[in-house]
């Protein structure tokens, strides 16, 4: 067996959580492979809404094992709060939620460093989610990190203290006020709560599962344009978001990757700072924001909105080896008489049809105008029932990317999903 992957092709919030929840009955195992509580994955079913930050989105399915893979950075406090919230719904997670022992832990001082770094950057700040992601991954590559497996070691508190002191020394060089004791207390309580979960050797677990014929789906967080290598650096997150990250993040070989589902919104959004060529500052932008309820699931910040960007989408399809596309929020475009899609960019009068090194304000998207369908897509039960204008839009995307659109999401609820 191979591991399928579902990941974001834009700047995050494409609807990954919703679609993983929809697909999870087909899988034995759902695994997060990167990122941390910067993610906010929304699931809506039976008139209930859950926003998951660390727990994989297969958690509400009876026979699915959910795993936090070793590429993730885990904040015990956020994790404990999330467990409590999900268990309130009647689920007992002890049996179907596992954590890879190499998963890195976010310390209280990582969050402080994140805030201090942003404060130092001033106007140039990344617009991070403030969850300590950057500093935690810095400690991983700096070979300083604490990992979940360390929790069971007798010297855990000493290791914690040593790392915390390193952070405090660094913080002395900033002009930044902070308090730590309250969060630290909660953090140690939450570390105790972690101990009821099974810590696993991720690589053995996933490879054994594949040998036994089990089906695995790797759930991405963030989106390709936020990837540490492929994204709009430095306005990115600190992990490998792309399909390449599944190998290191779960501990499996590239030859074990199967289908790669690339998910995108029918338009584009971005939270935080950084370039966004098709961003709108007009009524259309406001309309997308309002009708699409575009507010960050983790921070509540307003999401910036713009039209679909084919140059960026084709780049993301290529870099991830996407084999099937998933379009979400098509229903939001139902409200528009016409809408636009950027076909390519122009820079100083020259056509650019790749994602350039530096995305500046001089880069001008060149738009194709599409006619809206002005009807409710929820009534469509198959591709044949698409309004003709919608079929034109979908065919255009398939032709340009060379990849079929296999799933279309027409609402936030689990049931508002058309598998073509
Ligand atoms: P994720 O981070 O990729 O899981 O996405 P988020 O949960 O952060 O953001 C997606 C938002 O869109 C959430 O509020 C979802 O409930 C909602 N959503 C997902 N798919 C659709 C869709 O097809 N139509 C509409 N209207 N909302 C959707
Ligand atoms: P999901 O999984 C949207 C953005 C932040 C910021 C940048 C760096 O819900 O799609 P970080 O806290 O990672 O250091 O922030 O990345 N960002 C996201 N934007 N969705 C996310 O996750 C994001 N996770 C991080 O807004 O611009
Ligand atoms: Mg999100």
Short mmCIF file of C-alpha atoms and ligand atoms in Angstrom, two decimals:
data_model
loop_
_atom_site.label_atom_id
_atom_site.label_comp_id
_atom_site.label_asym_id
_atom_site.label_seq_id
_atom_site.Cartn_x
_atom_site.Cartn_y
_atom_site.Cartn_z
CA UNK A 1 0.00 0.00 0.00
CA UNK A 2 0.96 3.65 -0.39
CA UNK A 3 0.24 6.75 1.64
CA UNK A 4 -2.12 9.23 0.03
CA UNK A 5 -1.66 12.92 0.78
CA UNK A 6 -4.08 15.83 1.03
CA UNK A 7 -2.47 19.25 1.12
CA UNK A 8 -3.15 22.93 0.48
CA UNK A 9 -2.12 24.57 -2.80
CA UNK A 10 -2.50 28.20 -1.71
CA UNK A 11 -1.75 30.15 1.50
CA UNK A 12 -3.64 27.79 3.80
CA UNK A 13 -7.30 27.55 4.87
CA UNK A 14 -8.34 25.84 1.65
CA UNK A 15 -10.75 23.59 3.55
CA UNK A 16 -8.36 20.70 4.30
CA UNK A 17 -10.05 19.76 7.57
CA UNK A 18 -13.48 19.50 5.97
CA UNK A 19 -12.30 17.27 3.13
CA UNK A 20 -10.11 15.03 5.32
CA UNK A 21 -13.18 14.46 7.48
CA UNK A 22 -15.19 13.56 4.35
CA UNK A 23 -12.52 11.15 3.05
CA UNK A 24 -11.53 9.59 6.37
CA UNK A 25 -14.01 6.65 6.32
CA UNK A 26 -12.00 5.35 3.35
CA UNK A 27 -8.78 5.28 5.41
CA UNK A 28 -7.49 3.30 8.39
CA UNK A 29 -5.06 6.00 9.50
CA UNK A 30 -5.05 9.81 9.23
CA UNK A 31 -1.72 11.47 10.09
CA UNK A 32 -0.53 15.05 10.43
CA UNK A 33 3.04 15.33 9.11
CA UNK A 34 4.07 18.95 9.72
CA UNK A 35 3.08 22.26 11.27
CA UNK A 36 1.52 22.62 14.67
CA UNK A 37 -1.17 24.65 16.40
CA UNK A 38 -0.77 27.40 13.78
CA UNK A 39 -3.24 25.25 11.83
CA UNK A 40 -6.99 25.66 12.27
CA UNK A 41 -9.00 22.97 10.48
CA UNK A 42 -12.78 23.40 10.59
CA UNK A 43 -15.17 20.45 10.57
CA UNK A 44 -18.93 20.88 10.44
CA UNK A 45 -21.42 18.00 10.72
CA UNK A 46 -24.72 17.28 12.51
CA UNK A 47 -25.00 21.01 13.33
CA UNK A 48 -21.74 20.86 15.29
CA UNK A 49 -18.57 22.78 14.54
CA UNK A 50 -15.05 21.80 15.61
CA UNK A 51 -11.80 23.63 14.91
CA UNK A 52 -8.83 21.29 15.19
CA UNK A 53 -5.29 22.63 15.60
CA UNK A 54 -3.21 19.54 16.34
CA UNK A 55 -5.56 16.56 16.26
CA UNK A 56 -5.94 15.06 12.77
CA UNK A 57 -9.31 15.57 11.10
CA UNK A 58 -10.22 11.87 11.03
CA UNK A 59 -10.87 11.93 14.77
CA UNK A 60 -14.66 11.82 14.54
CA UNK A 61 -14.71 8.57 12.56
CA UNK A 62 -15.19 5.42 14.58
CA UNK A 63 -12.65 3.14 12.92
CA UNK A 64 -9.90 5.58 12.06
CA UNK A 65 -6.60 5.80 13.92
CA UNK A 66 -5.25 9.34 14.09
CA UNK A 67 -1.54 10.03 14.43
CA UNK A 68 0.51 13.11 15.15
CA UNK A 69 3.62 12.47 13.06
CA UNK A 70 7.18 13.39 13.96
CA UNK A 71 7.30 16.38 11.61
CA UNK A 72 4.78 18.20 13.83
CA UNK A 73 5.58 20.67 16.63
CA UNK A 74 3.18 20.12 19.54
CA UNK A 75 2.12 22.59 22.22
CA UNK A 76 0.95 20.46 25.19
CA UNK A 77 -1.37 23.19 26.49
CA UNK A 78 -3.23 23.60 23.20
CA UNK A 79 -3.27 19.84 22.74
CA UNK A 80 -4.80 19.24 26.20
CA UNK A 81 -7.46 21.90 25.59
CA UNK A 82 -8.31 20.36 22.25
CA UNK A 83 -8.58 16.87 23.74
CA UNK A 84 -10.98 18.18 26.35
CA UNK A 85 -13.11 19.89 23.71
CA UNK A 86 -13.32 16.80 21.49
CA UNK A 87 -13.95 14.43 24.41
CA UNK A 88 -16.89 16.62 25.49
CA UNK A 89 -18.58 15.40 22.32
CA UNK A 90 -18.47 11.86 23.71
CA UNK A 91 -15.34 10.57 21.94
CA UNK A 92 -12.69 8.85 24.04
CA UNK A 93 -9.40 9.53 22.34
CA UNK A 94 -7.04 7.32 24.36
CA UNK A 95 -7.35 4.46 21.86
CA UNK A 96 -7.49 6.17 18.49
CA UNK A 97 -4.99 9.00 18.89
CA UNK A 98 -1.25 8.24 18.83
CA UNK A 99 1.77 10.52 18.97
CA UNK A 100 5.14 9.85 17.32
CA UNK A 101 7.85 9.95 19.95
CA UNK A 102 10.08 12.18 17.81
CA UNK A 103 7.43 14.94 17.67
CA UNK A 104 9.00 18.19 18.88
CA UNK A 105 7.50 20.07 21.81
CA UNK A 106 6.69 23.78 21.85
CA UNK A 107 7.86 25.40 25.11
CA UNK A 108 6.25 28.45 26.75
CA UNK A 109 9.39 30.40 25.85
CA UNK A 110 8.96 29.50 22.16
CA UNK A 111 5.72 31.47 22.17
CA UNK A 112 7.43 34.38 23.87
CA UNK A 113 10.29 34.30 21.37
CA UNK A 114 7.77 34.25 18.51
CA UNK A 115 6.11 37.40 19.88
CA UNK A 116 9.47 39.06 20.58
CA UNK A 117 10.76 38.28 17.06
CA UNK A 118 7.62 39.76 15.53
CA UNK A 119 7.86 42.82 17.77
CA UNK A 120 11.47 43.31 16.69
CA UNK A 121 10.49 43.10 12.99
CA UNK A 122 7.91 45.88 13.43
CA UNK A 123 6.36 46.71 10.06
CA UNK A 124 8.22 43.83 8.42
CA UNK A 125 6.65 41.23 10.73
CA UNK A 126 5.63 37.87 9.23
CA UNK A 127 2.20 38.07 10.83
CA UNK A 128 2.79 34.72 12.54
CA UNK A 129 0.01 33.02 14.45
CA UNK A 130 2.01 33.60 17.63
CA UNK A 131 2.06 29.92 18.54
CA UNK A 132 5.85 29.58 18.75
CA UNK A 133 6.16 27.69 15.46
CA UNK A 134 9.26 29.45 14.07
CA UNK A 135 11.29 29.28 17.31
CA UNK A 136 10.31 25.61 17.86
CA UNK A 137 11.49 24.55 14.38
CA UNK A 138 14.63 26.67 14.87
CA UNK A 139 15.44 24.56 17.94
CA UNK A 140 14.79 21.40 15.94
CA UNK A 141 17.31 22.27 13.21
CA UNK A 142 19.58 23.80 15.88
CA UNK A 143 19.60 20.37 17.58
CA UNK A 144 18.28 21.73 20.85
CA UNK A 145 14.69 20.54 20.85
CA UNK A 146 12.74 18.57 23.42
CA UNK A 147 10.76 15.73 21.91
CA UNK A 148 7.72 13.82 23.10
CA UNK A 149 9.90 10.77 23.85
CA UNK A 150 11.92 12.89 26.32
CA UNK A 151 8.87 13.29 28.54
CA UNK A 152 9.37 9.75 29.89
CA UNK A 153 13.10 10.28 30.60
CA UNK A 154 14.27 10.99 34.15
CA UNK A 155 16.17 14.11 33.05
CA UNK A 156 13.18 15.76 31.32
CA UNK A 157 12.90 18.65 33.80
CA UNK A 158 16.63 19.35 33.60
CA UNK A 159 16.53 19.38 29.82
CA UNK A 160 13.54 21.70 29.94
CA UNK A 161 15.34 24.06 32.30
CA UNK A 162 18.49 24.13 30.16
CA UNK A 163 16.52 25.01 27.02
CA UNK A 164 14.35 27.54 28.82
CA UNK A 165 17.50 29.25 30.16
CA UNK A 166 18.94 29.47 26.66
CA UNK A 167 15.73 31.15 25.55
CA UNK A 168 15.73 33.54 28.51
CA UNK A 169 19.30 34.58 27.67
CA UNK A 170 18.22 35.30 24.12
CA UNK A 171 15.22 37.25 25.37
CA UNK A 172 17.52 39.49 27.44
CA UNK A 173 18.81 40.91 24.16
CA UNK A 174 15.30 42.05 23.18
CA UNK A 175 13.44 45.02 24.50
CA UNK A 176 10.38 42.87 25.23
CA UNK A 177 8.36 42.42 28.40
CA UNK A 178 6.89 39.05 29.21
CA UNK A 179 5.56 36.81 31.98
CA UNK A 180 5.95 33.06 31.96
CA UNK A 181 4.90 31.48 35.28
CA UNK A 182 1.18 31.03 34.63
CA UNK A 183 1.59 29.41 31.21
CA UNK A 184 4.51 27.33 32.48
CA UNK A 185 2.37 25.86 35.24
CA UNK A 186 -0.35 24.91 32.74
CA UNK A 187 2.33 23.55 30.42
CA UNK A 188 3.64 21.09 33.06
CA UNK A 189 0.09 20.03 33.91
CA UNK A 190 -0.54 19.42 30.22
CA UNK A 191 2.66 17.38 29.88
CA UNK A 192 1.18 15.03 32.51
CA UNK A 193 -2.04 14.80 30.47
CA UNK A 194 -0.03 13.77 27.41
CA UNK A 195 1.15 10.62 29.18
CA UNK A 196 -2.15 8.78 28.75
CA UNK A 197 -1.54 8.64 24.99
CA UNK A 198 0.58 6.01 23.32
CA UNK A 199 3.91 7.33 22.04
CA UNK A 200 4.95 5.39 18.95
CA UNK A 201 7.97 4.92 16.73
CA UNK A 202 6.42 6.71 13.76
CA UNK A 203 8.51 5.22 10.98
CA UNK A 204 7.96 1.62 12.16
CA UNK A 205 4.29 2.25 12.75
CA UNK A 206 3.58 3.67 9.28
CA UNK A 207 5.74 1.17 7.40
CA UNK A 208 4.21 -1.78 9.28
CA UNK A 209 0.73 -0.43 8.59
CA UNK A 210 1.48 -0.18 4.86
CA UNK A 211 2.86 -3.72 4.81
CA UNK A 212 -0.35 -4.94 6.47
CA UNK A 213 -2.36 -3.32 3.66
CA UNK A 214 -3.69 -0.44 5.74
CA UNK A 215 -4.71 2.78 4.01
CA UNK A 216 -3.05 5.99 5.23
CA UNK A 217 -3.94 9.60 4.45
CA UNK A 218 -1.39 12.29 5.33
CA UNK A 219 -3.16 15.55 6.26
CA UNK A 220 -1.28 18.73 5.36
CA UNK A 221 -1.41 21.94 7.33
CA UNK A 222 -0.86 25.46 5.95
CA UNK A 223 -0.46 25.65 2.14
CA UNK A 224 2.26 25.29 -0.49
CA UNK A 225 2.81 29.05 -0.79
CA UNK A 226 3.64 29.10 2.95
CA UNK A 227 6.22 26.30 2.60
CA UNK A 228 9.68 27.10 3.99
CA UNK A 229 11.33 26.36 0.61
CA UNK A 230 8.65 26.78 -2.01
CA UNK A 231 6.71 29.63 -0.43
CA UNK A 232 6.84 33.42 -0.54
CA UNK A 233 9.91 33.59 1.72
CA UNK A 234 10.37 35.11 4.30
CA UNK A 235 6.58 35.39 4.66
CA UNK A 236 6.16 31.67 5.18
CA UNK A 237 5.86 29.15 7.97
CA UNK A 238 8.85 27.11 9.17
CA UNK A 239 8.01 23.61 7.96
CA UNK A 240 7.94 21.60 4.74
CA UNK A 241 4.32 21.84 3.74
CA UNK A 242 4.71 20.12 0.36
CA UNK A 243 4.34 16.40 -0.40
CA UNK A 244 8.12 16.05 0.14
CA UNK A 245 7.47 16.79 3.81
CA UNK A 246 5.35 13.65 4.16
CA UNK A 247 8.47 11.46 3.90
CA UNK A 248 10.41 13.18 6.68
CA UNK A 249 7.30 14.06 8.65
CA UNK A 250 6.04 10.48 8.89
CA UNK A 251 9.25 8.52 8.31
CA UNK A 252 8.35 6.83 5.02
CA UNK A 253 10.16 6.57 1.68
CA UNK A 254 9.21 8.66 -1.42
CA UNK A 255 8.25 5.42 -3.18
CA UNK A 256 5.51 4.99 -0.53
CA UNK A 257 3.63 8.12 -1.61
CA UNK A 258 0.44 7.38 -3.55
CA UNK A 259 -2.22 9.85 -4.65
CA UNK A 260 -1.63 13.51 -3.90
CA UNK A 261 -4.86 15.47 -3.47
CA UNK A 262 -4.24 19.17 -3.94
CA UNK A 263 -6.94 21.39 -2.46
CA UNK A 264 -7.65 24.99 -3.48
CA UNK A 265 -10.35 27.60 -2.99
CA UNK A 266 -12.14 28.84 -6.12
CA UNK A 267 -10.56 32.20 -5.23
CA UNK A 268 -7.57 33.01 -3.00
CA UNK A 269 -7.09 34.09 0.62
CA UNK A 270 -4.11 34.86 2.78
CA UNK A 271 -3.74 35.67 6.51
CA UNK A 272 -0.70 37.55 7.75
CA UNK A 273 1.85 39.57 5.78
CA UNK A 274 3.52 38.94 2.45
CA UNK A 275 2.99 39.24 -1.29
CA UNK A 276 -0.35 38.33 -2.86
CA UNK A 277 -0.47 39.31 -6.56
CA UNK A 278 -4.22 38.86 -7.08
CA UNK A 279 -5.28 40.55 -3.83
CA UNK A 280 -8.35 42.76 -4.16
CA UNK A 281 -8.85 46.08 -2.40
CA UNK A 282 -12.25 46.79 -3.93
CA UNK A 283 -15.91 45.77 -3.49
CA UNK A 284 -15.26 42.32 -4.97
CA UNK A 285 -12.59 41.68 -2.32
CA UNK A 286 -14.96 42.79 0.40
CA UNK A 287 -17.73 40.63 -1.05
CA UNK A 288 -15.50 37.53 -1.06
CA UNK A 289 -14.50 38.30 2.52
CA UNK A 290 -18.10 38.76 3.70
CA UNK A 291 -19.87 35.97 1.85
CA UNK A 292 -16.93 33.60 2.37
CA UNK A 293 -16.76 34.47 6.12
CA UNK A 294 -13.03 34.80 5.66
CA UNK A 295 -11.70 35.00 9.22
CA UNK A 296 -8.74 32.94 10.46
CA UNK A 297 -9.80 29.76 12.30
CA UNK A 298 -6.82 30.06 14.68
CA UNK A 299 -6.41 33.79 15.22
CA UNK A 300 -9.76 35.26 14.12
CA UNK A 301 -7.90 37.72 11.87
CA UNK A 302 -9.57 38.91 8.67
CA UNK A 303 -8.29 36.96 5.69
CA UNK A 304 -7.09 39.00 2.72
CA UNK A 305 -9.04 38.00 -0.42
CA UNK A 306 -8.35 37.94 -4.15
CA UNK A 307 -9.04 36.05 -7.37
CA UNK A 308 -7.72 32.61 -8.25
CA UNK A 309 -4.10 32.72 -9.43
CA UNK A 310 -3.34 30.08 -12.09
CA UNK A 311 0.41 30.76 -12.11
CA UNK A 312 0.59 30.01 -8.41
CA UNK A 313 -1.79 27.04 -8.72
CA UNK A 314 0.18 25.42 -11.55
CA UNK A 315 3.39 25.91 -9.57
CA UNK A 316 1.85 24.25 -6.50
CA UNK A 317 0.49 21.36 -8.61
CA UNK A 318 3.93 20.77 -10.06
CA UNK A 319 5.95 20.96 -6.86
CA UNK A 320 3.64 18.54 -5.04
CA UNK A 321 3.04 16.12 -7.91
CA UNK A 322 -0.70 16.58 -7.50
CA UNK A 323 -2.71 13.71 -9.03
CA UNK A 324 -6.22 14.98 -8.22
CA UNK A 325 -7.62 18.44 -7.49
CA UNK A 326 -10.23 19.42 -4.92
CA UNK A 327 -12.03 22.74 -5.30
CA UNK A 328 -13.69 24.33 -2.27
CA UNK A 329 -15.90 27.36 -1.77
CA UNK A 330 -17.20 27.22 -5.33
CA UNK A 331 -20.53 28.25 -3.75
CA UNK A 332 -19.13 31.67 -2.86
CA UNK A 333 -18.62 32.48 -6.56
CA UNK A 334 -22.30 31.62 -7.16
CA UNK A 335 -23.01 35.15 -5.94
CA UNK A 336 -21.02 36.87 -8.71
CA UNK A 337 -22.33 37.92 -12.18
CA UNK A 338 -18.76 37.67 -13.43
CA UNK A 339 -15.48 36.80 -11.74
CA UNK A 340 -11.81 36.78 -12.70
CA UNK A 341 -8.92 34.34 -12.79
CA UNK A 342 -5.32 35.44 -13.27
CA UNK A 343 -3.86 33.55 -16.23
CA UNK A 344 -0.30 34.88 -15.95
CA UNK A 345 1.65 37.93 -14.73
CA UNK A 346 3.24 40.85 -16.51
CA UNK A 347 6.42 42.50 -15.27
CA UNK A 348 7.67 45.62 -17.08
CA UNK A 349 5.52 44.69 -20.08
CA UNK A 350 6.86 41.11 -20.24
CA UNK A 351 4.72 37.99 -19.79
CA UNK A 352 5.73 35.83 -16.84
CA UNK A 353 4.07 32.46 -16.48
CA UNK A 354 6.07 31.12 -13.55
CA UNK A 355 6.20 32.00 -9.87
CA UNK A 356 9.18 34.41 -9.71
CA UNK A 357 11.89 34.68 -7.02
CA UNK A 358 10.67 38.03 -5.85
CA UNK A 359 7.00 38.84 -5.97
CA UNK A 360 6.81 42.61 -6.03
CA UNK A 361 3.99 45.06 -6.39
CA UNK A 362 5.10 45.67 -10.02
CA UNK A 363 3.99 42.15 -10.90
CA UNK A 364 0.63 42.60 -12.62
CA UNK A 365 -1.81 39.71 -12.87
CA UNK A 366 -3.46 39.44 -16.29
CA UNK A 367 -7.05 38.34 -15.88
CA UNK A 368 -9.51 36.21 -17.83
CA UNK A 369 -13.13 37.06 -17.10
CA UNK A 370 -15.59 34.24 -16.44
CA UNK A 371 -19.35 34.41 -16.46
CA UNK A 372 -20.94 33.46 -13.14
CA UNK A 373 -23.52 30.67 -12.90
CA UNK A 374 -25.78 32.42 -10.37
CA UNK A 375 -27.35 29.20 -9.17
CA UNK A 376 -27.04 26.86 -6.23
CA UNK A 377 -24.35 24.25 -6.87
CA UNK A 378 -25.65 22.17 -3.95
CA UNK A 379 -28.35 20.83 -6.26
CA UNK A 380 -25.79 19.16 -8.56
CA UNK A 381 -25.45 15.44 -7.95
CA UNK A 382 -22.89 14.82 -10.71
CA UNK A 383 -20.65 16.70 -13.14
CA UNK A 384 -23.37 16.38 -15.81
CA UNK A 385 -25.65 18.58 -13.72
CA UNK A 386 -23.22 21.51 -13.50
CA UNK A 387 -24.53 24.84 -14.78
CA UNK A 388 -22.70 25.40 -18.13
CA UNK A 389 -20.77 28.43 -16.78
CA UNK A 390 -19.45 26.35 -13.89
CA UNK A 391 -18.48 23.52 -16.25
CA UNK A 392 -16.47 26.07 -18.32
CA UNK A 393 -14.59 27.14 -15.16
CA UNK A 394 -13.83 23.57 -14.05
CA UNK A 395 -12.75 22.50 -17.56
CA UNK A 396 -10.45 25.51 -17.77
CA UNK A 397 -8.71 24.56 -14.51
CA UNK A 398 -8.35 20.92 -15.58
CA UNK A 399 -6.93 21.91 -18.97
CA UNK A 400 -4.47 24.45 -17.54
CA UNK A 401 -3.18 22.19 -14.75
CA UNK A 402 -3.48 18.88 -16.59
CA UNK A 403 -5.07 17.39 -13.44
CA UNK A 404 -8.71 16.31 -12.96
CA UNK A 405 -10.94 18.03 -10.41
CA UNK A 406 -12.20 15.02 -8.44
CA UNK A 407 -14.02 16.69 -5.53
CA UNK A 408 -16.04 19.89 -5.42
CA UNK A 409 -17.08 21.40 -2.11
CA UNK A 410 -20.18 23.59 -2.16
CA UNK A 411 -20.61 24.40 1.52
CA UNK A 412 -18.95 24.06 4.91
CA UNK A 413 -20.97 21.02 6.00
CA UNK A 414 -19.64 17.49 5.57
CA UNK A 415 -22.62 16.74 3.27
CA UNK A 416 -22.00 19.65 0.90
CA UNK A 417 -19.48 17.68 -1.10
CA UNK A 418 -19.60 16.34 -4.63
CA UNK A 419 -17.21 13.49 -5.44
CA UNK A 420 -17.00 13.46 -9.25
P1 LIG B 1 -8.27 24.47 6.56
O1 LIG B 1 -7.30 25.16 7.45
O2 LIG B 1 -7.70 24.22 5.20
O3 LIG B 1 -8.84 23.23 7.16
O4 LIG B 1 -9.49 25.48 6.34
P2 LIG B 1 -10.19 26.39 7.47
O5 LIG B 1 -11.06 25.53 8.30
O6 LIG B 1 -9.20 27.24 8.17
O7 LIG B 1 -11.01 27.38 6.55
C1 LIG B 1 -11.98 26.96 5.66
C2 LIG B 1 -13.30 27.64 6.03
O8 LIG B 1 -14.21 27.46 4.97
C3 LIG B 1 -13.96 27.02 7.23
O9 LIG B 1 -14.74 27.99 7.87
C4 LIG B 1 -14.86 25.94 6.61
O10 LIG B 1 -15.97 25.62 7.45
C5 LIG B 1 -15.31 26.64 5.36
N1 LIG B 1 -15.54 25.79 4.18
C6 LIG B 1 -14.86 24.69 3.75
N2 LIG B 1 -15.30 24.30 2.54
C7 LIG B 1 -16.26 25.16 2.19
C8 LIG B 1 -17.09 25.30 1.03
O11 LIG B 1 -17.01 24.57 0.06
N3 LIG B 1 -17.99 26.34 1.03
C9 LIG B 1 -18.11 27.19 2.08
N4 LIG B 1 -19.00 28.18 1.99
N5 LIG B 1 -17.35 27.10 3.18
C10 LIG B 1 -16.44 26.11 3.22
P1 LIG B 2 -4.08 25.96 8.11
O1 LIG B 2 -3.53 24.59 8.37
C1 LIG B 2 -3.36 30.10 7.02
C2 LIG B 2 0.48 31.84 8.23
C3 LIG B 2 0.44 32.94 9.28
C4 LIG B 2 1.67 33.73 8.87
C5 LIG B 2 2.65 32.65 8.43
C6 LIG B 2 3.65 32.23 9.50
O2 LIG B 2 -5.24 26.29 8.94
O3 LIG B 2 -4.30 26.19 6.66
P2 LIG B 2 3.48 30.79 11.73
O4 LIG B 2 2.62 30.93 12.94
O5 LIG B 2 3.36 29.50 11.05
O6 LIG B 2 4.92 31.15 12.02
O7 LIG B 2 2.97 31.93 10.70
O8 LIG B 2 1.86 31.54 8.07
N1 LIG B 2 -0.19 30.58 8.63
C7 LIG B 2 -1.38 30.18 8.15
N2 LIG B 2 -2.24 30.80 7.32
N3 LIG B 2 -3.62 28.85 7.46
C8 LIG B 2 -2.74 28.22 8.27
O9 LIG B 2 -2.91 26.93 8.62
C9 LIG B 2 -1.58 28.90 8.68
N4 LIG B 2 -0.54 28.57 9.48
C10 LIG B 2 0.31 29.60 9.42
O10 LIG B 2 -0.76 33.67 9.18
O11 LIG B 2 1.37 34.52 7.74
MG1 LIG B 3 -7.18 26.89 8.61
#
